[in-house]
Coordinates of C-alpha atoms in Angstrom, one line a residue:
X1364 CA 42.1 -17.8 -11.7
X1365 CA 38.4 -17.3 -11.8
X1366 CA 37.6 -19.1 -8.5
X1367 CA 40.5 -16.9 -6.3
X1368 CA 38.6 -13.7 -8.1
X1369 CA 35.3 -13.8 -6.9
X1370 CA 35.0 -16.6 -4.1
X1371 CA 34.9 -15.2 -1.0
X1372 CA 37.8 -15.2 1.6
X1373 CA 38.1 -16.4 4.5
X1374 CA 38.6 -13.0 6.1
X1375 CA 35.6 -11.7 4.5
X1376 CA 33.8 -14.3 5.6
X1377 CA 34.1 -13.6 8.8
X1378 CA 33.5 -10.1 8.7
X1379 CA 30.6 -10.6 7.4
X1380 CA 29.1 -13.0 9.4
X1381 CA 29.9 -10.8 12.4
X1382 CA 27.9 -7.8 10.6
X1383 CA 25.0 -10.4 9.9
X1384 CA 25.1 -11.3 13.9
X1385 CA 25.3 -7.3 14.5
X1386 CA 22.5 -6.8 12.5
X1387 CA 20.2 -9.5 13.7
X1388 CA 20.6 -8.5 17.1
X1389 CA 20.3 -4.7 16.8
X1390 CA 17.2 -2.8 16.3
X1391 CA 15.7 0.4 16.9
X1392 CA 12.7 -0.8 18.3
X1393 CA 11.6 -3.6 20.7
X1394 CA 9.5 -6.4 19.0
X1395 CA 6.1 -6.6 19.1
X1396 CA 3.9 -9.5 19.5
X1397 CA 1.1 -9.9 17.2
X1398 CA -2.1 -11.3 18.1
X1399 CA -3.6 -13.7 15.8
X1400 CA -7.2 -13.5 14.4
X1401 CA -10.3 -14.2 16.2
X1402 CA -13.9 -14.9 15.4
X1403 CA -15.1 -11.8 16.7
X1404 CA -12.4 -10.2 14.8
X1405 CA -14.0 -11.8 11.4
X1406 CA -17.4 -10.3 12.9
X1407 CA -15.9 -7.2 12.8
X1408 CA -14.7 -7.5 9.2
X1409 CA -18.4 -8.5 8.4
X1410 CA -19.6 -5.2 9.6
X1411 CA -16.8 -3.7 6.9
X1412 CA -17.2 -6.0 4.0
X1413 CA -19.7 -8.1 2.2
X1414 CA -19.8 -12.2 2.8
X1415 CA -18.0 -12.8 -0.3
X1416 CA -15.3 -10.3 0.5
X1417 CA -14.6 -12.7 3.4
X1418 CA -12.7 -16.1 3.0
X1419 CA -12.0 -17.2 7.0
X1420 CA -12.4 -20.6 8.0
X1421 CA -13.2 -18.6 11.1
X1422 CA -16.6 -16.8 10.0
X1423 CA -20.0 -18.5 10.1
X1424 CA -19.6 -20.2 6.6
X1425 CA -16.1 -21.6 7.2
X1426 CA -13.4 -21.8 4.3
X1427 CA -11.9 -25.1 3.5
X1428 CA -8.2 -25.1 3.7
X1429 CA -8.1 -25.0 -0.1
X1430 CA -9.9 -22.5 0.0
X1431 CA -7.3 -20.7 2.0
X1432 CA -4.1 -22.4 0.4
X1433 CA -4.1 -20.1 -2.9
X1434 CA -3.3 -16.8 -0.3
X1435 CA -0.7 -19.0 1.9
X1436 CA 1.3 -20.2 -0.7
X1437 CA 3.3 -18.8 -3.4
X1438 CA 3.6 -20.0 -7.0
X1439 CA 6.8 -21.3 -6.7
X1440 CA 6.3 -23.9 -3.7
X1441 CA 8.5 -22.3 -1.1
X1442 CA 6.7 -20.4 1.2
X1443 CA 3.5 -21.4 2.7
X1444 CA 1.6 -19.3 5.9
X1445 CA -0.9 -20.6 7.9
X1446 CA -3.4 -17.5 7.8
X1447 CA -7.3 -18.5 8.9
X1448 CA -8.5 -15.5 7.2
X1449 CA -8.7 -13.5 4.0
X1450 CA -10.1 -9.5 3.3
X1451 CA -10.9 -8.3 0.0
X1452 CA -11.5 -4.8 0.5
X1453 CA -13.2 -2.9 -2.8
X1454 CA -12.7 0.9 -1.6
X1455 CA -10.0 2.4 -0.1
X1456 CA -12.1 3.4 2.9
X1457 CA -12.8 -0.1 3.9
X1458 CA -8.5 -0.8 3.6
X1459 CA -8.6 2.1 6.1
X1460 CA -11.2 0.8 8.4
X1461 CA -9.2 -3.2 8.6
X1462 CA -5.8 -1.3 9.0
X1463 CA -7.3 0.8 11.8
X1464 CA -8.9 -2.3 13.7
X1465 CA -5.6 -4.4 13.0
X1466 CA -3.4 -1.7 14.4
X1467 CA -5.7 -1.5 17.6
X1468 CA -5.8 -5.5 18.1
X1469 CA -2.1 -5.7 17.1
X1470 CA -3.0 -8.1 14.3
X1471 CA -0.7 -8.9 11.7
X1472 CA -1.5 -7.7 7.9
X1473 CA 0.1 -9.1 4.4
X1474 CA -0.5 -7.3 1.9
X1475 CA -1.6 -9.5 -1.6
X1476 CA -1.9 -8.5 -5.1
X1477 CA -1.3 -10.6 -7.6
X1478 CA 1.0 -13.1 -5.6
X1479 CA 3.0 -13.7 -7.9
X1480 CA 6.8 -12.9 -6.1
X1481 CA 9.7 -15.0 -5.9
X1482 CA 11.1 -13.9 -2.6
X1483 CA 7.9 -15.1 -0.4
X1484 CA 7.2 -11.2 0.0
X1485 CA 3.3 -11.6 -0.5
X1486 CA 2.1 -14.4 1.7
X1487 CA 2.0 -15.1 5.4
X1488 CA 4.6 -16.0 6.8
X1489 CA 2.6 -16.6 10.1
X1490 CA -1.3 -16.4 10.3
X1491 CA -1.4 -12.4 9.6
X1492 CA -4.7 -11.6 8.0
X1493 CA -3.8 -11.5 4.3
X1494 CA -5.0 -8.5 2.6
X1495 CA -5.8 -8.8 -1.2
X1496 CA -6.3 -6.0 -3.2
X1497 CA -7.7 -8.3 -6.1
X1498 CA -11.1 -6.4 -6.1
X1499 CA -9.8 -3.2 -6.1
X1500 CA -9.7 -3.3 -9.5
X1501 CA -10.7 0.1 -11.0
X1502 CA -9.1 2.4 -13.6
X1503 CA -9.9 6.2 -12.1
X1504 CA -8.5 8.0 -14.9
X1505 CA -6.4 8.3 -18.0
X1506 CA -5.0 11.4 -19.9
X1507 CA -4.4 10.8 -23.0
X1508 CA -2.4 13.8 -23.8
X1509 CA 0.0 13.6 -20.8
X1510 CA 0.2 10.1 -20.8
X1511 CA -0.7 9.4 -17.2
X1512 CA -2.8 6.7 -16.3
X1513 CA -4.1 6.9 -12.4
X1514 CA -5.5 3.2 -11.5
X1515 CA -6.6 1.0 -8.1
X1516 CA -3.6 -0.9 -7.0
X1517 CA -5.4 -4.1 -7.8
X1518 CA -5.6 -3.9 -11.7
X1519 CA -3.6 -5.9 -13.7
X1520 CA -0.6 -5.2 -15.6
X1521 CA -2.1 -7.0 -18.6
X1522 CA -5.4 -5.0 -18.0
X1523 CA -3.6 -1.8 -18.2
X1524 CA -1.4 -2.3 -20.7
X1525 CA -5.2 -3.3 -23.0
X1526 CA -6.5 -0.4 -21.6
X1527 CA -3.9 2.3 -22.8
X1528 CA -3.6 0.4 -25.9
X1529 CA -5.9 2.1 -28.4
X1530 CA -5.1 5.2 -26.8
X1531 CA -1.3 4.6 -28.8
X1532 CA 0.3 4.2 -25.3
X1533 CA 2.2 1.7 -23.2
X1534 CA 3.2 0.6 -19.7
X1535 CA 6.5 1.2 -18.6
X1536 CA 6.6 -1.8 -17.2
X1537 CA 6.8 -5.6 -19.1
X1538 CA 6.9 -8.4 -16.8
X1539 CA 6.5 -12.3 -17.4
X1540 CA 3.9 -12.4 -15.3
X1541 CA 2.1 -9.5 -16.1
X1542 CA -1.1 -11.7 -17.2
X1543 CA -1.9 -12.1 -13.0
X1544 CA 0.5 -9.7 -11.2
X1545 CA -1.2 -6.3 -10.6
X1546 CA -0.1 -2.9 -10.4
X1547 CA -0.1 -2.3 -6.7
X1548 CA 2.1 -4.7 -6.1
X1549 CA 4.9 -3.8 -9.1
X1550 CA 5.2 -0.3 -7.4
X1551 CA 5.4 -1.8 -3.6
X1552 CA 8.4 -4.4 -5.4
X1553 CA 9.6 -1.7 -7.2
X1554 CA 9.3 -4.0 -10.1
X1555 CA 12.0 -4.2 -13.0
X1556 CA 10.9 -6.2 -15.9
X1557 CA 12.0 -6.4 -19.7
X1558 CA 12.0 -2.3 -20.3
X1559 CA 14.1 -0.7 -17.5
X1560 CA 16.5 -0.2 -19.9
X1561 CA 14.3 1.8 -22.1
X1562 CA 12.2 3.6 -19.6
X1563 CA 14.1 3.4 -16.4
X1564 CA 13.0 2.1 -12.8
X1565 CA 9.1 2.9 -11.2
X1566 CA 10.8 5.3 -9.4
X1567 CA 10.7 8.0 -12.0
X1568 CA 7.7 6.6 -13.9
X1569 CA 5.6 6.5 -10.7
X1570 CA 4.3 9.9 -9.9
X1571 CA 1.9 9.6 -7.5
X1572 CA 0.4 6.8 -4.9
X1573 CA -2.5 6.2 -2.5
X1574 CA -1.4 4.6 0.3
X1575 CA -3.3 3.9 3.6
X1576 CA -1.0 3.6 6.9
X1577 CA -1.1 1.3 9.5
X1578 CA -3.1 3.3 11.8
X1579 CA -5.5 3.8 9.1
X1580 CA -4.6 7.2 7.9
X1581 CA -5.2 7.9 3.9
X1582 CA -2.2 9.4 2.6
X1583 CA -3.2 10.9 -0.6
X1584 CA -0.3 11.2 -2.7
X1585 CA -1.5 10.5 -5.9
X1586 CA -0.6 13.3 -7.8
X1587 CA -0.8 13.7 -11.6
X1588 CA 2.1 16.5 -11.8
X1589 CA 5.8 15.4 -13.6
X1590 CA 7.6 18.2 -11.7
X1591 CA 6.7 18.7 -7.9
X1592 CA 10.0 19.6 -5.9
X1593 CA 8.1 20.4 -2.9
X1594 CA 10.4 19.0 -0.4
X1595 CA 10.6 15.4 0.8
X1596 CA 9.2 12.7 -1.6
X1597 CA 7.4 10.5 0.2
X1598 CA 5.7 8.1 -2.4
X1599 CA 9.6 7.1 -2.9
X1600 CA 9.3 5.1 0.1
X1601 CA 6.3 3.1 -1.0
X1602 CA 8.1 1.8 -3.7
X1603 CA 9.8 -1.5 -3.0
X1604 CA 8.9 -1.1 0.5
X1605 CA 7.1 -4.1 -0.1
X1606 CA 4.2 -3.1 1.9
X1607 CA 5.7 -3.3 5.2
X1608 CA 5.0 0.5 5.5
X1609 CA 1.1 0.8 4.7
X1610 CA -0.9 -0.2 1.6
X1611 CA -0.8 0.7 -1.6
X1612 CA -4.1 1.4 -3.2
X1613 CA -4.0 2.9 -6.4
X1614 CA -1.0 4.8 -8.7
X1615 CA -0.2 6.9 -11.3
X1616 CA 2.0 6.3 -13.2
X1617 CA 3.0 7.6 -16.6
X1618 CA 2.5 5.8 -19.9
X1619 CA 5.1 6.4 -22.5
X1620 CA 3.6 7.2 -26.2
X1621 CA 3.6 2.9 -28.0
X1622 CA 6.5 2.9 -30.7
X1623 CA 5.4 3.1 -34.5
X1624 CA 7.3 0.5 -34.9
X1625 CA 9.0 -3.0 -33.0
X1626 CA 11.5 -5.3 -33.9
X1627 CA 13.7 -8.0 -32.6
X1628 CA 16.2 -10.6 -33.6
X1629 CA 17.9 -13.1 -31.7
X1630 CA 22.0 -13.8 -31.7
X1631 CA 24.2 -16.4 -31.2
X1632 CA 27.5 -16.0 -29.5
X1633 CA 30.3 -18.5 -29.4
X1634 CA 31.6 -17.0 -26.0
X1635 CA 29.9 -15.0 -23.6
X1636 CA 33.4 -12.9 -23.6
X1637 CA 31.4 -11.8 -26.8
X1638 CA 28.3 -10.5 -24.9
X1639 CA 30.0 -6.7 -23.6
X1640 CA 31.8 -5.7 -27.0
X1641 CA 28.3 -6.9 -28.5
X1642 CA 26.3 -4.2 -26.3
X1643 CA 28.8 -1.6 -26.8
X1644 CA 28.3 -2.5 -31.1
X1645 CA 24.4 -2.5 -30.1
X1646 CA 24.2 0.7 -28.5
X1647 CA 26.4 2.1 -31.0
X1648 CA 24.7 1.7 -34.3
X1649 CA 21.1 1.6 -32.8
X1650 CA 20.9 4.5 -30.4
X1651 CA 17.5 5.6 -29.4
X1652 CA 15.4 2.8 -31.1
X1653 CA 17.3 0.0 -28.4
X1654 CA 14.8 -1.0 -26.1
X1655 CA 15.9 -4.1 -24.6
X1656 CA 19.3 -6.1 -24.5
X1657 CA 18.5 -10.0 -23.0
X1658 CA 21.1 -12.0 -22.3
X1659 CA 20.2 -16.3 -21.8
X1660 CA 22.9 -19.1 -21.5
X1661 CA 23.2 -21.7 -23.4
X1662 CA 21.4 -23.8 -20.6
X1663 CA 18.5 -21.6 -20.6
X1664 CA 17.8 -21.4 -23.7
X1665 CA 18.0 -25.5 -24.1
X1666 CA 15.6 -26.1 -21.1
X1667 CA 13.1 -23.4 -22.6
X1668 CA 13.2 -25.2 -26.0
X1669 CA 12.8 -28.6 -24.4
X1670 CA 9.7 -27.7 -22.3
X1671 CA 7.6 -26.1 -25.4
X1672 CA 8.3 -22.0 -24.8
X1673 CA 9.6 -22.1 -28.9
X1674 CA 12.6 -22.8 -30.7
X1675 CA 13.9 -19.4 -32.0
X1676 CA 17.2 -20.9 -34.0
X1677 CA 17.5 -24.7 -35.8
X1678 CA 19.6 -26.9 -34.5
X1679 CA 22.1 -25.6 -37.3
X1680 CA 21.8 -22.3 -35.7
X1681 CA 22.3 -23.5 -32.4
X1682 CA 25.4 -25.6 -33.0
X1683 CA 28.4 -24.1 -31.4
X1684 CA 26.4 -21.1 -29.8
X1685 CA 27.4 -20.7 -25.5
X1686 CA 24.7 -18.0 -25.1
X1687 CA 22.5 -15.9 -26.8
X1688 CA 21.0 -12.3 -26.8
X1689 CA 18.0 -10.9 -27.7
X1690 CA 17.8 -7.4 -29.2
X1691 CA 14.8 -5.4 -29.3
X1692 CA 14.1 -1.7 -31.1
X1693 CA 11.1 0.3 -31.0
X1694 CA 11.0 3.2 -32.8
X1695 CA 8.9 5.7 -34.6
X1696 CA 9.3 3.9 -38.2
X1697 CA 9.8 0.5 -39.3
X1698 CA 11.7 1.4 -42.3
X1699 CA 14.0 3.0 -40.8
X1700 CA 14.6 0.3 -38.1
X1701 CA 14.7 -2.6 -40.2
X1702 CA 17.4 -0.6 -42.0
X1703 CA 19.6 -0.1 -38.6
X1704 CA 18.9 -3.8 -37.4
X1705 CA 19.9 -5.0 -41.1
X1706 CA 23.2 -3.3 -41.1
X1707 CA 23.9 -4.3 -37.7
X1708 CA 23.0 -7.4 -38.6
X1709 CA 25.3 -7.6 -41.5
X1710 CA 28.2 -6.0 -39.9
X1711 CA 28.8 -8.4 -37.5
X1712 CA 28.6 -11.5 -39.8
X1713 CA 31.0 -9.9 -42.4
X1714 CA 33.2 -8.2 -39.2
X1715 CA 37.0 -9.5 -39.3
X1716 CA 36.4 -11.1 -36.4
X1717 CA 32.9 -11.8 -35.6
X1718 CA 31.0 -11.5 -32.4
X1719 CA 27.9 -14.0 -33.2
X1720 CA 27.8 -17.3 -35.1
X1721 CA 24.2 -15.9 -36.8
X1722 CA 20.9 -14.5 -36.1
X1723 CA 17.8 -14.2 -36.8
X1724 CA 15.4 -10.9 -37.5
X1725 CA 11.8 -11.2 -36.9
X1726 CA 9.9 -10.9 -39.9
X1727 CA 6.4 -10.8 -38.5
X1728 CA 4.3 -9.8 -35.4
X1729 CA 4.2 -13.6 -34.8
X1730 CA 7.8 -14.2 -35.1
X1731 CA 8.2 -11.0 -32.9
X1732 CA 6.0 -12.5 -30.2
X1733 CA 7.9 -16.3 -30.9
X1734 CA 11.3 -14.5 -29.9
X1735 CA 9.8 -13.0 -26.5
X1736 CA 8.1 -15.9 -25.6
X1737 CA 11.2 -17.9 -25.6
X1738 CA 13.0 -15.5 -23.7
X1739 CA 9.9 -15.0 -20.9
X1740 CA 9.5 -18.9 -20.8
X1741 CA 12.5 -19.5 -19.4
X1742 CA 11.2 -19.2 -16.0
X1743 CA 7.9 -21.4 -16.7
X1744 CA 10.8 -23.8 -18.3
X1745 CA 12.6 -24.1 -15.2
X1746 CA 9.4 -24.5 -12.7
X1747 CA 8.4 -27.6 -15.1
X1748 CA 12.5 -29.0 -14.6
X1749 CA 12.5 -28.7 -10.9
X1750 CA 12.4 -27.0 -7.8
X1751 CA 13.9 -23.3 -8.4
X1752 CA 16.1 -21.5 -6.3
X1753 CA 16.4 -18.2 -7.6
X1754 CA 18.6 -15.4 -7.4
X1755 CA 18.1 -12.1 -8.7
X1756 CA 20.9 -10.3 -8.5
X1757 CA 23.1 -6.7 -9.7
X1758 CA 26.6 -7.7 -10.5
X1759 CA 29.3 -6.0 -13.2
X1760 CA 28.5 -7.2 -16.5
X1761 CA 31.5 -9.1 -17.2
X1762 CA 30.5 -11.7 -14.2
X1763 CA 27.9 -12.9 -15.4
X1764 CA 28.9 -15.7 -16.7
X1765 CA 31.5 -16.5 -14.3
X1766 CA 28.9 -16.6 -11.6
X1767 CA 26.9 -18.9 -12.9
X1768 CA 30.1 -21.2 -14.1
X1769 CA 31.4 -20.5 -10.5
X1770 CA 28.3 -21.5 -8.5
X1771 CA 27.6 -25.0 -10.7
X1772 CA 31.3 -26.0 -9.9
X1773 CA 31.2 -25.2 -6.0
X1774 CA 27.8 -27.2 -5.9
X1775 CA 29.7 -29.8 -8.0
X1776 CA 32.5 -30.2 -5.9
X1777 CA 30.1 -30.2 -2.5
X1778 CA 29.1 -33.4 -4.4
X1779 CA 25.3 -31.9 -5.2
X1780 CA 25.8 -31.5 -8.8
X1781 CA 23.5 -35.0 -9.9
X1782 CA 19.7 -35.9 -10.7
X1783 CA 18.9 -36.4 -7.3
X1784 CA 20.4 -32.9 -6.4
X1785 CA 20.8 -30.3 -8.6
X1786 CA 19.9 -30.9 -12.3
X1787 CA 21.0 -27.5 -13.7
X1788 CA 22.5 -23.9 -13.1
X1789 CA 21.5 -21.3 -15.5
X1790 CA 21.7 -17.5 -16.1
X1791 CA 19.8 -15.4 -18.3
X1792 CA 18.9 -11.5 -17.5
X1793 CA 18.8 -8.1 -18.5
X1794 CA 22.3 -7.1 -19.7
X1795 CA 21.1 -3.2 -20.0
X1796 CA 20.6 -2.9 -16.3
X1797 CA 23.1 -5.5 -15.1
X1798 CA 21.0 -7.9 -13.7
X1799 CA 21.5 -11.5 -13.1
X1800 CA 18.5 -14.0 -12.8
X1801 CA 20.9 -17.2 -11.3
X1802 CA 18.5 -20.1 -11.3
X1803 CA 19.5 -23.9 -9.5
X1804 CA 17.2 -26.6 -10.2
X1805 CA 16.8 -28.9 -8.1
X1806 CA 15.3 -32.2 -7.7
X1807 CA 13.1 -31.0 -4.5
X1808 CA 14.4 -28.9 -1.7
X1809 CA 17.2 -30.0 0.5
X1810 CA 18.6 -28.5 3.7
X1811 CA 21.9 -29.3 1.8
X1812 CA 21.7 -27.2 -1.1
X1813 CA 20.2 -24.4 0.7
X1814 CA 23.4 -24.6 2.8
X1815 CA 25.9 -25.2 -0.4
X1816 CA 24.3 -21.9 -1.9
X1817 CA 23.8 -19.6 1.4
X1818 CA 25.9 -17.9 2.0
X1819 CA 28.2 -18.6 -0.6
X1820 CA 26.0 -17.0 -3.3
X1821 CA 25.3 -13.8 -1.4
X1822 CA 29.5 -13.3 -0.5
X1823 CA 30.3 -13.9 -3.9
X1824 CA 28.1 -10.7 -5.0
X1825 CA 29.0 -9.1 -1.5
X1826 CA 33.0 -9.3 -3.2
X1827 CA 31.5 -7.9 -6.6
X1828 CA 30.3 -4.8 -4.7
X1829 CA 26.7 -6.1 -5.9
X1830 CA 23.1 -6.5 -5.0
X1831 CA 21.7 -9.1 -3.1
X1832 CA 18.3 -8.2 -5.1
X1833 CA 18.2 -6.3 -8.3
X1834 CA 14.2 -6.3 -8.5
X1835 CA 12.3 -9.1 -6.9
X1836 CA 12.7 -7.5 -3.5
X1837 CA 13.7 -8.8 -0.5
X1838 CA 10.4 -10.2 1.1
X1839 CA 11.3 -13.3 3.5
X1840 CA 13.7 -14.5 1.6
X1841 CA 16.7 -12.1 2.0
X1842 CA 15.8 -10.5 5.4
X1843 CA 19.3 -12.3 6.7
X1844 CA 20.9 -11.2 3.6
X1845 CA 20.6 -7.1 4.1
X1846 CA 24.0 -6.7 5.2
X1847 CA 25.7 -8.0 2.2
X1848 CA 24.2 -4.8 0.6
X1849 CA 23.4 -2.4 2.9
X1850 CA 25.8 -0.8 5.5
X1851 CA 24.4 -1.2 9.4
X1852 CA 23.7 2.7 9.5
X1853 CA 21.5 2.4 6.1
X1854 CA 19.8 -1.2 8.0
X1855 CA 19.5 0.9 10.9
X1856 CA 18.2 4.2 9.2
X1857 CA 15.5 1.6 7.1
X1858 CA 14.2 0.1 11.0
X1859 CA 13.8 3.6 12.1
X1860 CA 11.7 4.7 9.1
X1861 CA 9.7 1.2 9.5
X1862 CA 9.5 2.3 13.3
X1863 CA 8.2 6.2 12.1
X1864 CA 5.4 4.5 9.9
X1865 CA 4.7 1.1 11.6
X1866 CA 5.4 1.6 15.8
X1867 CA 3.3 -1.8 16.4
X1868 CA 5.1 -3.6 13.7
X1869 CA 1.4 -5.2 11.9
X1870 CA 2.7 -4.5 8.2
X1871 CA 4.1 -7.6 6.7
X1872 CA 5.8 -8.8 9.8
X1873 CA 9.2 -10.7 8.6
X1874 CA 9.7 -9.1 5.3
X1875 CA 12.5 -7.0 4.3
X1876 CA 13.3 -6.4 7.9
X1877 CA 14.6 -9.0 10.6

């Protein structure tokens, strides 16, 4: 039976909460306590920074706590700080110079770009001085022949991906949210978005980063070369270190030549069991031109239609469908695309045994732009349902849906599957890369879900030999959660790197590490 596959046994259980208390209690260094800020502290700032680069309702023109509440809270509503003040550094020198006087004073830093994380990785999680790189908004260079764009870590994806635009370029990276999340912060998430599957992780389109250490050291990394085998690779570290180990202040990063030609077209599926013979027919007949394989539940997809982020299918369409995938191709002529998506498209309504009910090729830039908005609105959908607790994680392919079918019947029979409770469970996510996005709406946040889901969610993945977190990071969220991916030597090997970097323990204090 499904439930005896992947629920975790008893036996496991145990192990694992003994290698959670093993990890809690062992470290390679003894904590530190921070200090928190002080007006003379802000007077210092004031000899770094202009007035308005300042928000402190510590400094001679106090800021309201509204002021304050956009840096101490994230979007979602789960994790709130209580930091007095905020810096918003323009240079990289003047990063240096705060790091340096924080290290000294043994003052907290949180690193902020665009804030706009679902792990509670970029705000407070005490009253650490939040850093925001939001000013540091430059573009230093871009080569149009190589491709590689070198920008201040507070630029906006959105910005970028404009910028390189006319030059017949792309990012590398897609992202919901990449209207307010900026670039600095992707790398230090190690962002994954909607074209890993074409253009792989950050860490091979990354080539180079800026980074300032906690003592206030510039590290200047931020080479333009593809090929540098010069011994230990230390931008690697800086990605999806989640700036726990300095500050990332501008990258470079390489732009892939824009596609001639894009196209996508959504499916319907009767049974998710259809989903993995799908892919394998996808990858088949289009090849190169695949760019991205989407996979949304039939949950999913209904909430996103209900709260307004398009309807890409009539109700006709919909009728009998139990999940759906989007299918995207860019390639280097639209003739020739539109030929391999119409073939597919026709082989597997007229196969002997079909794998989708129907579906539905874009015909126009606006229909192409429809289709990806319902598949990105899927998270705004579920924000407008309910409280959100979300789980981003890598599991084999064929659990997918069993996860999500297996978590909504142990909430069920915990007696939390209601209006007052949980409304939904849903899973949608990027099949090409096998990752999950599991989402539980809730009617608020109870101490009783939390304890229905954790750790039951974290030892079913632990049993599928998954990932805790396939690309949101681990922030403040997961910091109890390590062991269920890592082994104790690789948790122990990540404190003594944090502990090589960061002796005083002032970057990001409570993220990623216990």
């Amino acid at each position: 039976m499904l439930r005896a596959r992947i629920s975790p046994s008893n036996s496991l259980h145990r192990r694992l909460a003994a290698s959670l208390k093993h990890a809690r209690s062992a470290s390679t260094a003894p904590a530190v306590k921070l200090n928190s800020v002080g007006k003379d502290d802000v007077a210092h700032f004031s000899n770094i920074l202009a007035p308005t680069s300042i928000v402190s309702s510590l400094s001679t023109a106090p800021a309201t706590e509204d002021e304050l509440d956009q840096y101490n809270s994230d979007w979602i509503g789960r994790f709130k700080g209580q930091s007095t003040t905020v810096l918003k550094p323009k240079t990289t020198e003047e990063v240096s110079q705060i790091l340096k006087w924080c290290n000294e004073k043994r003052i907290g830093v949180c690193p902020q770009g665009g804030n706009t994380g679902l792990v509670g990785g970029s705000v407070p999680i005490k009253d650490e001085v939040v850093l925001s790189l939001s000013n540091m908004n430059k573009i230093r260079s871009f080569d149009p022949i190589s491709g590689v764009l070198v920008a201040d870590a507070g630029c906006i994806l959105q910005t970028l991906t404009d910028y390189v635009a006319p030059h017949h370029h792309i990012m590398p990276i897609d992202l919901g949210a990449k209207g307010s999340c900026q670039i600095g912060g992707n790398v230090s998430t190690n962002a994954g978005g909607l074209r890993l599957l074409r253009y792989g992780s950050l860490h091979g389109t990354v080539l180079g980063v800026e980074v300032v250490l906690p003592d206030g050291t510039i590290l200047d990394q931020l080479t333009t070369l593809r090929k540098d085998n010069t011994g230990y690779d230390i931008k690697q570290l800086f990605i999806g270190a989640e700036g726990t180990l300095g500050v990332v202040t501008a990258v470079s990063i390489l732009t892939p030549p824009a596609p001639q030609a894009s196209n996508n077209v959504i499916l319907a599926l009767p049974s998710f069991k259809n989903v993995l013979p799908l892919f394998q027919t996808v990858k088949r007949e289009l090849s190169e031109i695949l760019s991205a394989f989407e996979f949304i539940d039939r949950t999913a997809y209904d909430l996103a239609v209900k709260h307004g982020q398009g309807r890409a299918l009539t109700e006709e369409e919909v009728e009998g469908a139990e999940c759906f995938v989007l299918v995207e191709t860019s390639g280097g002529r639209r003739e020739h695309d539109e030929e391999k998506l119409n073939d597919l498209l026709e082989n597997l309504l007229t196969a002997d045994e079909p794998l989708i009910n129907t579906g539905v090729l874009a015909q126009n830039p606006a229909q192409f732009s429809s289709l990806w908005a319902l598949r990105e609105g899927v998270t705004e959908a579920v924000s407008k349902e309910g409280k959100a607790y979300k789980y981003d994680i890598s599991i084999p392919l064929s659990s997918f849906q069993e996860v999500v079918d297996s978590t909504r019947e142990h909430l069920r029979s915990k007696g939390l599957l209601h209006d007052k409770a949980v409304k939904a469970v849903l899973g949608y996510g990027h099949v090409g890369d096998g990752n999950l996005h599991l989402n539980i709406v809730a009617d608020a946040f109870l101490p009783e879900i939390q304890d229905a889901l954790e750790p039951y969610i974290y030892e079913v993945v632990q049993n599928l030999r998954g990932s805790v977190s396939a690309e949101h990071g681990i922030g403040a969220m997961k910091t109890h959660a390590l062991p269920y991916s890592k082994s104790q030597v690789s948790i122990d090997l990540m404190k003594k790197i944090k502990n090589v970097f960061d002796p005083n323990g002032i970057m990001n204090p409570g993220k990623v590490l216990e």
